[in-house]
mmCIF file of C-alpha atoms and ligand atoms in Angstrom:
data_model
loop_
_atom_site.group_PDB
_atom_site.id
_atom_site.type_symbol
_atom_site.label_atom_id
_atom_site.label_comp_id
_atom_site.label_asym_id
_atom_site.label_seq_id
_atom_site.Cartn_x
_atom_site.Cartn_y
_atom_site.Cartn_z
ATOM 1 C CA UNK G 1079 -19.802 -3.237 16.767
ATOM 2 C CA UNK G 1080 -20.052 -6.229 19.179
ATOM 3 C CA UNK G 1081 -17.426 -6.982 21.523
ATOM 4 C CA UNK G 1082 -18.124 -10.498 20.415
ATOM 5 C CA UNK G 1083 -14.707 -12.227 19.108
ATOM 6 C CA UNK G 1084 -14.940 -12.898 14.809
ATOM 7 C CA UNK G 1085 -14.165 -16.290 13.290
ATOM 8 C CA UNK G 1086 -10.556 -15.956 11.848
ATOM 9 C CA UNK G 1087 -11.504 -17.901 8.590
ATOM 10 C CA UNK G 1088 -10.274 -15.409 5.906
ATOM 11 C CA UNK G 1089 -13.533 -14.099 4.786
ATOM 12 C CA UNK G 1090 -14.824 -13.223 8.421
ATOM 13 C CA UNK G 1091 -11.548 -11.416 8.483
ATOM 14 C CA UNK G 1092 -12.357 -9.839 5.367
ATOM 15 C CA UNK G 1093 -15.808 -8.575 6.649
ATOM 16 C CA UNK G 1094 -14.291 -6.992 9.542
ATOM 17 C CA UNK G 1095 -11.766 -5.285 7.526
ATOM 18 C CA UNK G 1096 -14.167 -4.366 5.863
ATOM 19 C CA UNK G 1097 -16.940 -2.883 8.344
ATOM 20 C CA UNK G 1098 -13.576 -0.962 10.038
ATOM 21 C CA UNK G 1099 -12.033 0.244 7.248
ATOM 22 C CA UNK G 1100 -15.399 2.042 5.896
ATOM 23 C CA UNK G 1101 -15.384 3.266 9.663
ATOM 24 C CA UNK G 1102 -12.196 5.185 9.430
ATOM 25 C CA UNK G 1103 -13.304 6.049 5.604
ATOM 26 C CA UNK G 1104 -16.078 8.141 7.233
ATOM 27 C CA UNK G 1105 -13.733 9.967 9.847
ATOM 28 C CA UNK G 1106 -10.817 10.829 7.347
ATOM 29 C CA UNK G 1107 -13.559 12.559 4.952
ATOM 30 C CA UNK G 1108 -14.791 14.481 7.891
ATOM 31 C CA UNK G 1109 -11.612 15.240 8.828
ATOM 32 C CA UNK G 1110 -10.214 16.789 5.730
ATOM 33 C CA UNK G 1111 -13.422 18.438 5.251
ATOM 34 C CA UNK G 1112 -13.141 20.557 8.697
ATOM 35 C CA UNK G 1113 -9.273 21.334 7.740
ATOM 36 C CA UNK G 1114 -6.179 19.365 7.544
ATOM 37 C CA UNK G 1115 -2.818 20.497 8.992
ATOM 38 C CA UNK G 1116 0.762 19.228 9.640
ATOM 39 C CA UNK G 1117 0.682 17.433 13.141
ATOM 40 C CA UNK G 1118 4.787 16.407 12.440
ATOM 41 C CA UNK G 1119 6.896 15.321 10.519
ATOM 42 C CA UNK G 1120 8.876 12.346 10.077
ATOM 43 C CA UNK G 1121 12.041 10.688 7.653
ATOM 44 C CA UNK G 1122 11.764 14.702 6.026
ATOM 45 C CA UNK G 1123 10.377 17.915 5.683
ATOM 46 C CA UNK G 1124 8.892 16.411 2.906
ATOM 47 C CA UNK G 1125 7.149 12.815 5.522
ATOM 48 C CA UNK G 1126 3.741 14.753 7.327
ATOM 49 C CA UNK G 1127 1.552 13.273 9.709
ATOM 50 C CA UNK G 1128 -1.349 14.999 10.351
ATOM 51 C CA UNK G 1129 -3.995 14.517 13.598
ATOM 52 C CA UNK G 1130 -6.390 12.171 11.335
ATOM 53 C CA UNK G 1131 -3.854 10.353 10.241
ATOM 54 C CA UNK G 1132 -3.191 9.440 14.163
ATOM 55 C CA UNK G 1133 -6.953 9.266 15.396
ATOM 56 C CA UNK G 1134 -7.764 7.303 12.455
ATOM 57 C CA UNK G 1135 -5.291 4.675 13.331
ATOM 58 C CA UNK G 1136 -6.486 4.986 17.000
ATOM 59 C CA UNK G 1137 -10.013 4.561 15.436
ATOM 60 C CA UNK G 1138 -9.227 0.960 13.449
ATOM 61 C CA UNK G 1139 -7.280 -0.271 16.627
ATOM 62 C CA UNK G 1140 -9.376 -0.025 18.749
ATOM 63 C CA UNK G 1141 -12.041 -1.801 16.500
ATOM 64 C CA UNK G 1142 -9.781 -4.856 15.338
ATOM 65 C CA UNK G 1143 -8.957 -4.844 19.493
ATOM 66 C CA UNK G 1144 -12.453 -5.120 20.279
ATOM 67 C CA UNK G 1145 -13.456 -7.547 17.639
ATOM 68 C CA UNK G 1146 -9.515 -9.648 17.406
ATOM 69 C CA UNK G 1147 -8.213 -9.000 21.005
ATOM 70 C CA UNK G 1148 -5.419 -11.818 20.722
ATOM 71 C CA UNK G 1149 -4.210 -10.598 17.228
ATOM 72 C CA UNK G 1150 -1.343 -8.377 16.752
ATOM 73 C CA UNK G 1151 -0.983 -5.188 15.123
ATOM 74 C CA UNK G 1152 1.473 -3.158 13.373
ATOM 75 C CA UNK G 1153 0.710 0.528 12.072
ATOM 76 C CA UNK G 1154 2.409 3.335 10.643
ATOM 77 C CA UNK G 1155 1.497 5.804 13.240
ATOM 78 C CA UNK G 1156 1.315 3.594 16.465
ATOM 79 C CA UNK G 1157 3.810 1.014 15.952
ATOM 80 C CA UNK G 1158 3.310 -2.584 17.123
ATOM 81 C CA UNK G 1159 1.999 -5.085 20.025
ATOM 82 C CA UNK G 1160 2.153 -8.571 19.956
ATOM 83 C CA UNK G 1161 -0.433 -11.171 19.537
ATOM 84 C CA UNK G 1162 -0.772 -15.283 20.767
ATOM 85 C CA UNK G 1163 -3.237 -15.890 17.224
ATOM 86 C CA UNK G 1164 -0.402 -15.696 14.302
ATOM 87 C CA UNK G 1165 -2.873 -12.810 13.011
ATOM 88 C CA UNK G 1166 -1.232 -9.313 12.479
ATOM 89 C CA UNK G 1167 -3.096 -6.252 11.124
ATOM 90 C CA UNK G 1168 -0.928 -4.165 8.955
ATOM 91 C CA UNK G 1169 -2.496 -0.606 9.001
ATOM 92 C CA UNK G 1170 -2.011 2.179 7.121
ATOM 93 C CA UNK G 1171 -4.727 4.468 8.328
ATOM 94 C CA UNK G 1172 -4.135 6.823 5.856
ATOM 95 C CA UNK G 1173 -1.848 6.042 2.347
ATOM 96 C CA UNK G 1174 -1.242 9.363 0.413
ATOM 97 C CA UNK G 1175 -1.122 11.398 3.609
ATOM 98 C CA UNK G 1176 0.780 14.115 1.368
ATOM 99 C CA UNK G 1177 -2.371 13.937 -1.239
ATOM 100 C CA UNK G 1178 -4.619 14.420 1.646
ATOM 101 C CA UNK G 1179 -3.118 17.339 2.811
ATOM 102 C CA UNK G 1180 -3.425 18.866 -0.591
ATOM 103 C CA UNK G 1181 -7.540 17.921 -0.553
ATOM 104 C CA UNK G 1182 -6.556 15.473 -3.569
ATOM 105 C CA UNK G 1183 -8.806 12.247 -3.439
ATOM 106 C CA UNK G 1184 -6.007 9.818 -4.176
ATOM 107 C CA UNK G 1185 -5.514 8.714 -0.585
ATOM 108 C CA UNK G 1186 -6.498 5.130 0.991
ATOM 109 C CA UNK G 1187 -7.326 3.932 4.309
ATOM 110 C CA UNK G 1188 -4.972 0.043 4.218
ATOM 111 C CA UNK G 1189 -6.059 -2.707 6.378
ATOM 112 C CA UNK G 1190 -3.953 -5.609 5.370
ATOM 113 C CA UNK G 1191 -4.231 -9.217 7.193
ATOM 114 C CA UNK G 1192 -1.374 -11.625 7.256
ATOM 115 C CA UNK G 1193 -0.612 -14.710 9.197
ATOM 116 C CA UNK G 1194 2.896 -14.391 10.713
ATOM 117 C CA UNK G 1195 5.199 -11.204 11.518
ATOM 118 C CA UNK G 1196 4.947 -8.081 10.067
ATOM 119 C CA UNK G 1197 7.259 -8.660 7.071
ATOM 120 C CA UNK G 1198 6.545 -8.890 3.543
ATOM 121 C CA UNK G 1199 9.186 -11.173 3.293
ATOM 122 C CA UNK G 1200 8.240 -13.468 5.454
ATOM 123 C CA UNK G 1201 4.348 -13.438 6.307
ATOM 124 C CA UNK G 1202 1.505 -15.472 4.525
ATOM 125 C CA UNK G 1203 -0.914 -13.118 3.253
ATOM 126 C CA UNK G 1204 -4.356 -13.663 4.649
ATOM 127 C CA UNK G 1205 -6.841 -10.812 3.616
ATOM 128 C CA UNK G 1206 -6.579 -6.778 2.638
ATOM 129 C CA UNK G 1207 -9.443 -4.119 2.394
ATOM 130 C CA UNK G 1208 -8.076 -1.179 0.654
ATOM 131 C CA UNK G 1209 -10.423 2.351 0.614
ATOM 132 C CA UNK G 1210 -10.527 5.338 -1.063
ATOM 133 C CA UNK G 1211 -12.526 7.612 1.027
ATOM 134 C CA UNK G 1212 -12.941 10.288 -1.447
ATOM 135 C CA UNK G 1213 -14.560 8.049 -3.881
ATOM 136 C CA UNK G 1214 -15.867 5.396 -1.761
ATOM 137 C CA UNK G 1215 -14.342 2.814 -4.115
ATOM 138 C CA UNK G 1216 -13.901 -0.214 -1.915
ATOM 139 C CA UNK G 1217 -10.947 -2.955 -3.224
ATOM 140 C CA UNK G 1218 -11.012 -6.009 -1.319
ATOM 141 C CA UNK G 1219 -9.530 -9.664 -1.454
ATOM 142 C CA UNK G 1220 -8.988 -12.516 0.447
ATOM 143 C CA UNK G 1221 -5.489 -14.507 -0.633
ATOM 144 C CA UNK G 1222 -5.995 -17.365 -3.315
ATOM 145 C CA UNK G 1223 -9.669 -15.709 -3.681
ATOM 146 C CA UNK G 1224 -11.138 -13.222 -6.176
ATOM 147 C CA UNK G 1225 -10.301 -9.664 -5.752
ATOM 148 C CA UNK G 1226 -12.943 -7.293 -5.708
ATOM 149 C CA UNK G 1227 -13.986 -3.122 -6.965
ATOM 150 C CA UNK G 1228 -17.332 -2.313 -5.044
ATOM 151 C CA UNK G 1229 -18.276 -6.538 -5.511
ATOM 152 C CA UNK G 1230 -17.039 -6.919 -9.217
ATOM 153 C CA UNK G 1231 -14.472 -9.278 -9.663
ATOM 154 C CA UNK G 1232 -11.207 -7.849 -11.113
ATOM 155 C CA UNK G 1233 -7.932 -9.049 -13.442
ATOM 156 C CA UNK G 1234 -5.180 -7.789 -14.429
ATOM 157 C CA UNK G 1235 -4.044 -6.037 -17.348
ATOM 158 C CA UNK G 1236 -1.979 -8.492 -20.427
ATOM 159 C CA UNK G 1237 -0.049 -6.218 -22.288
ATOM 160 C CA UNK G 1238 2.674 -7.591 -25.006
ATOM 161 C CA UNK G 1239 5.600 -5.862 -24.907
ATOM 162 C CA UNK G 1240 7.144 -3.378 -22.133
ATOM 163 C CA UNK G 1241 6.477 -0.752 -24.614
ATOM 164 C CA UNK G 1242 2.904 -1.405 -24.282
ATOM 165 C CA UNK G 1243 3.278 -1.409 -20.816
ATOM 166 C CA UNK G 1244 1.771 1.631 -18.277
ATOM 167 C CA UNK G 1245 3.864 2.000 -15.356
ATOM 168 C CA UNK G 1246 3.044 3.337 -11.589
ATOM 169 C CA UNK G 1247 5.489 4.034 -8.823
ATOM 170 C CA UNK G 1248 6.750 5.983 -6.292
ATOM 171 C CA UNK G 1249 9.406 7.883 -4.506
ATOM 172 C CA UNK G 1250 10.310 7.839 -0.624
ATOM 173 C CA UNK G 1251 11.106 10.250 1.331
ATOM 174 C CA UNK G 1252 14.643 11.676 1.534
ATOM 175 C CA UNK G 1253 16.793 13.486 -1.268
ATOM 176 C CA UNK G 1254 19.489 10.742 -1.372
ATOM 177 C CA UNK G 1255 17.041 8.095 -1.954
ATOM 178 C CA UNK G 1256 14.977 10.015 -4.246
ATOM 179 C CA UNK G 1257 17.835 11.138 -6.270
ATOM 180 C CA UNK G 1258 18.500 7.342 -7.003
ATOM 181 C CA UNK G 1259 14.757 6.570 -7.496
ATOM 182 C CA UNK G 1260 14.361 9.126 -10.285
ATOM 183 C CA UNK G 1261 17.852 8.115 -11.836
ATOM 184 C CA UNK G 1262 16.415 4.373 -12.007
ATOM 185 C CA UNK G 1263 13.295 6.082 -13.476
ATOM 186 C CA UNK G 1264 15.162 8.146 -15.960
ATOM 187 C CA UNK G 1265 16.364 4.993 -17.757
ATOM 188 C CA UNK G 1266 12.929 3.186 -17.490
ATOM 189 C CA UNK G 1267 10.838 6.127 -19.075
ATOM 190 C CA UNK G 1268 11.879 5.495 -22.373
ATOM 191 C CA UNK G 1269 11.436 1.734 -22.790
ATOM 192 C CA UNK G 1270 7.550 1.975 -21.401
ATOM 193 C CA UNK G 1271 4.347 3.247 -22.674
ATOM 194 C CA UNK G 1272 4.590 6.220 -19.810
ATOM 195 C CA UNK G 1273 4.424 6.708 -16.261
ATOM 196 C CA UNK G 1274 2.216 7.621 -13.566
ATOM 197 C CA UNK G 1275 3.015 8.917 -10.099
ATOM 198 C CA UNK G 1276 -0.604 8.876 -8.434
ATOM 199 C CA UNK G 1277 0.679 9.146 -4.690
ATOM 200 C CA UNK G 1278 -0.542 6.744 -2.954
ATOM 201 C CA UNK G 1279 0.662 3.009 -2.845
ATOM 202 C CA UNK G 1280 -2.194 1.231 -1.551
ATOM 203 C CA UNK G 1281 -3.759 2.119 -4.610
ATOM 204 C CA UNK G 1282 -1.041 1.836 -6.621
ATOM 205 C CA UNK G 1283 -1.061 -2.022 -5.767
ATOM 206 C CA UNK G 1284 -4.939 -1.897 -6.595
ATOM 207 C CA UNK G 1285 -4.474 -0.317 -9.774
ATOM 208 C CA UNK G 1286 -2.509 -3.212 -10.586
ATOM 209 C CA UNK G 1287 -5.112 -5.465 -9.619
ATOM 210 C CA UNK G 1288 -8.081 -3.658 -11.856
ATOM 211 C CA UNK G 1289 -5.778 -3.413 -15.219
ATOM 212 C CA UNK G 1290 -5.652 0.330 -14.785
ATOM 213 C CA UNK G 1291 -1.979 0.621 -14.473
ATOM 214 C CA UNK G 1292 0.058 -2.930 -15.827
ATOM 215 C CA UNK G 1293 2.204 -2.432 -13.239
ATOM 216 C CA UNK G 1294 3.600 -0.634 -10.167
ATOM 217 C CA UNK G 1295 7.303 -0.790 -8.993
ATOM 218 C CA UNK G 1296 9.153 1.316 -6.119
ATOM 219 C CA UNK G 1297 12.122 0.663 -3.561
ATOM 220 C CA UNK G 1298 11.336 0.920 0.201
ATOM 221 C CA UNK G 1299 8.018 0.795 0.576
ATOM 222 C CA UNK G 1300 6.341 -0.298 4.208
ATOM 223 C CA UNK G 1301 5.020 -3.113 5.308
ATOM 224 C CA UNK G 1302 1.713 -0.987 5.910
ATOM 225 C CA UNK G 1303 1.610 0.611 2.278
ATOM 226 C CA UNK G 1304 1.550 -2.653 0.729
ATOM 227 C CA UNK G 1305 0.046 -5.407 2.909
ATOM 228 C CA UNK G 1306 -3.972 -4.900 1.942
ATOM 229 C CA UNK G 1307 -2.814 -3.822 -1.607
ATOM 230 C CA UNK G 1308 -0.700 -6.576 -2.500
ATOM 231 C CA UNK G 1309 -3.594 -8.926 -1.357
ATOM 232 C CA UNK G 1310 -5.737 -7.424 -4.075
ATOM 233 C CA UNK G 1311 -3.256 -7.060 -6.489
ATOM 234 C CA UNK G 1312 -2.304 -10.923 -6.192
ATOM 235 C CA UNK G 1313 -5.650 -12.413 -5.902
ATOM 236 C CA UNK G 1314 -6.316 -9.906 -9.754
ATOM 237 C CA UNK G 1315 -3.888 -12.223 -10.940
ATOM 238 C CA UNK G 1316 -1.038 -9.982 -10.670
ATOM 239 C CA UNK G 1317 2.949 -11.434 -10.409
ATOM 240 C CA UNK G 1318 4.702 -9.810 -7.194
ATOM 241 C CA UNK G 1319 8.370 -9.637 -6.975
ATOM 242 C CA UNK G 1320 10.395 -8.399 -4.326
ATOM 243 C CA UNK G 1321 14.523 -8.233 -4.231
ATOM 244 C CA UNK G 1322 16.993 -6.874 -1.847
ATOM 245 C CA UNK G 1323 18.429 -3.447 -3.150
ATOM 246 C CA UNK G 1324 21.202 -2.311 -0.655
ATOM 247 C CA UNK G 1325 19.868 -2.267 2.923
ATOM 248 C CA UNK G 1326 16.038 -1.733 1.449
ATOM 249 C CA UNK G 1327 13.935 -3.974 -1.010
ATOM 250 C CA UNK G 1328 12.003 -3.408 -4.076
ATOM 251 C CA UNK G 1329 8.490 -4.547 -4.841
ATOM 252 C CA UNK G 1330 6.881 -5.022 -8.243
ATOM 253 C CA UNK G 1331 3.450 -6.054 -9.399
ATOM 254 C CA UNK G 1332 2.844 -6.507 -12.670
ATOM 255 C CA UNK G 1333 0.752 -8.246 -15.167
ATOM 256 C CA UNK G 1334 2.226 -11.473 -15.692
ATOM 257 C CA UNK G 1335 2.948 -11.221 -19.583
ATOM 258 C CA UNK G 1336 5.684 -8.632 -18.559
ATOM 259 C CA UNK G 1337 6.954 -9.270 -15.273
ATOM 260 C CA UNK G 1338 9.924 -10.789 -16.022
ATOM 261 C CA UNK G 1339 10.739 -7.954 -18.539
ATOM 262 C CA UNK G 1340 10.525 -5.461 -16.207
ATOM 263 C CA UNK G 1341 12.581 -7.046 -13.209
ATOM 264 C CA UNK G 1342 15.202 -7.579 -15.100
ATOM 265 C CA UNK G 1343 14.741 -3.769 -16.323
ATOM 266 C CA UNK G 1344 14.595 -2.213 -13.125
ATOM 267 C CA UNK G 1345 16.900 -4.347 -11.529
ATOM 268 C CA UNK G 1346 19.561 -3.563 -13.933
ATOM 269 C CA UNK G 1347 19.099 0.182 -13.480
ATOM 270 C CA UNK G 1348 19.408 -0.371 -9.779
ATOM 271 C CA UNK G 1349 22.271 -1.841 -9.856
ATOM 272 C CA UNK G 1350 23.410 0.974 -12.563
ATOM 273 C CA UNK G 1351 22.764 3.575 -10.710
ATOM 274 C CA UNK G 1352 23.775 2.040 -7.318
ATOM 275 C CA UNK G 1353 26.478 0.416 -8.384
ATOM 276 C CA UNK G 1354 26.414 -2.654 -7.029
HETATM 277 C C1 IPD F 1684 3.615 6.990 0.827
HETATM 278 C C2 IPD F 1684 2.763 6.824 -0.404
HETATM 279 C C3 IPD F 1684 3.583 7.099 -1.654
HETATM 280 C C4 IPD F 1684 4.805 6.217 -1.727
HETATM 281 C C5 IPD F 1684 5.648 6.373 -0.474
HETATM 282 C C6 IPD F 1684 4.803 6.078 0.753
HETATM 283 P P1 IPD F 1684 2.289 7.787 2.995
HETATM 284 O O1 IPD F 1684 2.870 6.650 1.980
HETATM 285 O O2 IPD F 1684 2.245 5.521 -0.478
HETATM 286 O O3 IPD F 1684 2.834 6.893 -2.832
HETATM 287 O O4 IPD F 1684 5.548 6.573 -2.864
HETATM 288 O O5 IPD F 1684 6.727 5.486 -0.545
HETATM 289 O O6 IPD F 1684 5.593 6.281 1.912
HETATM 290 O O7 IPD F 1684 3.483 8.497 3.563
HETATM 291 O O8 IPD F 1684 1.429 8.681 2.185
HETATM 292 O O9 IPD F 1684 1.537 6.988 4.016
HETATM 293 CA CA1 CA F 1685 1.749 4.796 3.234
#
């Protein structure tokens, strides 16, 4: 790549998210194919890094540095550093780190663009490439355009009733908040179609957006597991809600025909289980 700066209209950005995201693609495959280990861990036992996850964050840093030098970026692995262009990069250089480990293929390299600081609640969403390495599927959007699978445009799901309704999500990583993730679960099994856990929440947000899940919900996610996906999801047509639980918040994106079904749902076991 040029050292040449890129336009920051949103579908430049796009393209470079793009061209560096399919970059670290490439490395995390041929990482995991010479042998993945635990580097450290983090929140748990349970929270692994490995070394790819770290070099391929090194990797798409140093390319959005060499292409965006005034922007700012925040990452899972390497934290943040201020920009003077509005831009931040919101990186997860590999989603489903646990998956990867395993040699599952439902991880994601997450390069999410947003205009503002690095929080959901508070930036304007600009562009997000989301990739799964393993299958080379390659969702992309920029916000208030089409989101895309491989080029093909996709929408979101319409289902009638919550008991039509398929439902992804996701658990963090310590036994306290896990405890009160599956007890919210526990009273939301019953009233949906079923329930998927795929691991990953980059493409949870993506399954959203291509109507193969209706909807995804979880408390505490990052900023970097959901800034590219929520992109896509949004631009698919999807509805994204987000509420303060306690001293975390809880995202949902759904199909619009049952958003509002399923806040209230989840909120209400929330506040059930947490008592507030
Ligand atoms: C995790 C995955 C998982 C979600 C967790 C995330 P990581 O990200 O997206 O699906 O349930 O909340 O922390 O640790 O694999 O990058
Ligand atoms: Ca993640």
């Amino acid at each position: 790549m040029s050292n040449a700066a890129v336009s920051a209209a949103p579908d430049a950005l796009a393209d470079l998210a793009e061209t560096i995201a399919r970059e670290a693609a490439a490395l995390a495959v041929q990482r995991r194919a010479e042998g993945v280990e635990v580097a450290d861990r983090k929140s748990s036992i349970a929270d692994v890094v490995t070394a790819a996850d770290r070099e391929v964050e090194e990797l798409i840093r140093r390319r959005i540095g060499e292409a965006r030098p005034d922007d700012a970026f925040f990452g899972e692995e390497s934290g943040a550093a201020t920009g003077t262009s509005g831009l931040t990069w919101v990186v997860d250089p590999i989603d489903g780190t646990v998956n990867y480990l395993y040699g599952s293929p439902v991880y994601a390299v997450s390069i999410g663009v947003v205009r503002g600081v690095p929080d959901p609640s508070m930036w304007e969403p600009v562009a997000g490439v989301v990739i799964a390495p393993a299958t080379g599927q390659v969702y992309r959007a920029v916000a208030g355009g089409v989101a895309t699978l491989d080029g093909r445009p996709l929408s979101v799901s319409a289902p009638e009733s919550l008991a039509e309704t398929l439902v992804a999500t996701g658990f963090g990583y310590t036994a306290e908040r896990r405890w009160e993730q599956a007890a919210v679960l526990a009273g939301l099994v019953t009233e949906v179609r079923d329930v998927r856990r795929a691991g990953a929440a980059a493409l949870d947000c993506c399954a959203v957006g291509a109507g193969t899940v209706d909807a995804y919900y979880e408390r505490g996610i990052n900023p970097w597991d959901m800034a590219a996906g929520s992109i896509v999801a949004a631009a698919a047509g999807a509805d994204v809600r987000t509420w303060e639980v306690g001293d975390t918040r809880s995202f949902l994106f759904a199909a619009p025909s049952i958003v509002e079904d399923l806040a209230t749902l989840v909120r209400t076991l929330e506040d059930d289980v947490l008592g507030s």
